[in-house]
């Protein structure tokens, strides 16, 4: 934007303002040649400079290097003007687990001035001019008024100020405060304020509104703890869902073995079987040889950010992740949580050990490794409120209270491995999985009844069906398998938004029929023969519009193909698509490719079938398939739309 022609008047005004009548010239970093030409063309004495030089009134540069941070700070302190610009969202995306406000090079320069570039992005559009009241907003003023409200002395902070204070406060606390006295004093003020007010007892039974003062306290307290501040006093008296902070974890270090290999396509959480209690600082040590190899550590597994929720049953953010860029690191999470080592994708570090101080053993059972005696002893004695059941292919994170009723986890985990093998088989993926899938239960999640991802998130109400073999074999497990199906979907053969909630159900049908022995008509009420027939009739009665082809209607297309040709064509195509190049990016192109590929796989001309469903089959594709035998048993025969 420093070089955009439309920004010219603004940039010229900014440089003149920064010069403040000084006679020195304007130095411009060599990467901004266009800017230098703009300034010179409007009578400003300027020159390209490879680095900050003496005799300058103003210096212009990008915010992507902090090589001259010390010199730039001194330049400004002595009266120089600095024009600096850049965005930090890309840096943040490439450095997960690190704070952009602390680590982004531009912020290393700017933080000392009380400024920071946030890693957020905005959608383009029109934005209202701020009201006079919002223009009078100032972070320190708002914080002072917030303190008065918490002390119940006076006033009530306006909602729009409160929302901004919550966001600004969280961002401010991510800025390193160690060498800036003004920042340190603000940390002390916030710490004193929160200790005085205490934390609200937020829970499912006692939710708080997200735009309330209580929610702002939760947010500020979370970030204060993540900044390294001792928050043990804040953690006292925390409500349900956390571990009582009165329990003192042993200072005795616990060393756990970690597999540092990760052949998967995404980072992998490696469970340690340990839990960090709320309000406690854990100390983590790694061998020197792997301390700067990209490993990260994380406290907590409930990674859904609830900032956008209208009501909160827990704090919006309850996990903490950081990079292990030194051999020993201290970290805490106000809310406590299971402790993980995060191994980057493609890592080949091999077996290594991690040592943790001030953590407790959590219930953890690994199929084929944990003995029944070890399990029963740990699950009954552990003070940790969460535990895990694991195989090489799936890890379930559920409350300890639910695990205590599980005498022997082996049968249910063996069934889970059977289901995971079926999921891999249909997806044409290697088994065991390159990275085990994860399902985590939470008191509140960010979207839906469950949602896919790593980890898959579900509500506490789903815990019993996850860990009960009897329930799974008797009633099925549609929801969790549906989400695991989402994780198998691939761009090449997905046609969003039509198939987003459709093709994932292929895995639900497949697992229920091949592993659980539950036919599709009984696996989900929507798949009863009567409902299936009615959906086809309704779709065709509307003229088979593509806009109507989604969810169960879209699934029906695939089920008709499967019932005629079996599962093998799907598995073969899913395998072929993994190595296929030149896949179109648009839905119409991808749909025509699928029509052609499936027809060739089953050696039938399926163009009329897909046309009947309303697919945009191109004339050249239909012509290329005309040499194949027609599909005599086509269930859509007689419903082909006219060209």
C-alpha angles and dihedrals in degrees: 000000000000088000101037111119093223089057092056099103091046094048093047091050091047094052092047090049091049092050091055092194095309115150098221120107129254115257116209124195112246091244090067102061093144091055091051090053091049093052094045091048090059097050099266113136104235141153139186112259127189088210142357109300136189123267096037124138094191133016123201123198145140124265096236101095131050094188090116097036095123094045093047092051091051091046091055093042089056093052104273121142119236124201107187131161143171144117126257104198093094092050089049092051091052094046107048113180092031125098113244089204089059104031109030105107094232090054092050084063098038104041092078089059093053092256134114138177109229120222093230128112131211130216112242115255145097119311125198119248107256115259118246088255093055090046088058091054116120125174097229092045091049091048091052092051090046089054090052091052092050090050088051089229099126150325136020123253113237114251094241091050091047093052091050092045090052092053095041093046092052091049093045092054090056091062113095106252101184100103101029113081093197090055092047091053090052090051089053091049093050092045092051091046094052094044089052095049098037125211120294114248095243118183141134089274092046108033122175128216113254092229093052131106088247091059090050089052090052091051096047092045092051093052093042090057092046090053089066098259115146103253100171091118091050090053095056113111097014112166135235120328096041131083116255106261091212088079108092115216116221119266086217107111118241117211118203129184116241130194104230094190119099117172091172128108095245138040115284128222109221113202118227097189089237133118129206111215120233113274095014128117116227121206116216125196129190131184110269091241092066102030095105099031098107099272118146133190128218136193113207134016101220094099099162110119108220096189091119095048117110093220130028127216089177137011112295094244120028104163133079126201130181140170120256097226093149134042096253127032135172120214138162141186117207091219098045123227150173113301121239139179111216115214116199121236115273093021116157100181093128124205115350138159131238124199121208128187125200099022132117132222114265126202105276129166123182115191110244094011111057117071121224090243092053091049097049093046094049099043093052098044104036117108090202113112094212133052141171141234112202145186128168088268109036137026121196119200113198139151117287089232089066093045094054090071091054106094096181121013094188099089095049092045092050088054090049090053090051089053093046090051089053090049090052092046094054092044092048089235127144119266127245089046117252086235124014115247116239132217117190126188118215139178088239133009133196100245142013132338088299132351135203128240138086099330109021106222127215139168124261090253089071096056097091094054090050095056103032115092090188092055093047095049093044105038104014130230106256100156101051093043089048089057092045086052089055088057090056096052115112132201095237096065100025120098107193133232091014100055101026093102095027116056092046086067090064086077092049091053093043096049094044093051102037101036109019097034092229113138118228093250089062098034092074131007091229090065098061110128092244094053092045092053092046092053092053091049093049093048093050093043088059090053095261095277113192089226088067094048105098144101110003094001090055092044089055090064091057094042091054089053092046093049090053102040106020129233096294097086090053094050092046093049094046087054094046093049090058090069099028116119130200095036109170118249097217126077096239092052093046092047092052090049090053091049090053096042096047092046091052091046094055095030094234131117101247096171094102090049094054092042089056089056090054099256114155095244109183121230093239091052092049089048093050090054096046091092091065121087115269119252101251094185094050104149089207094053112138093028099083110137117233115257 
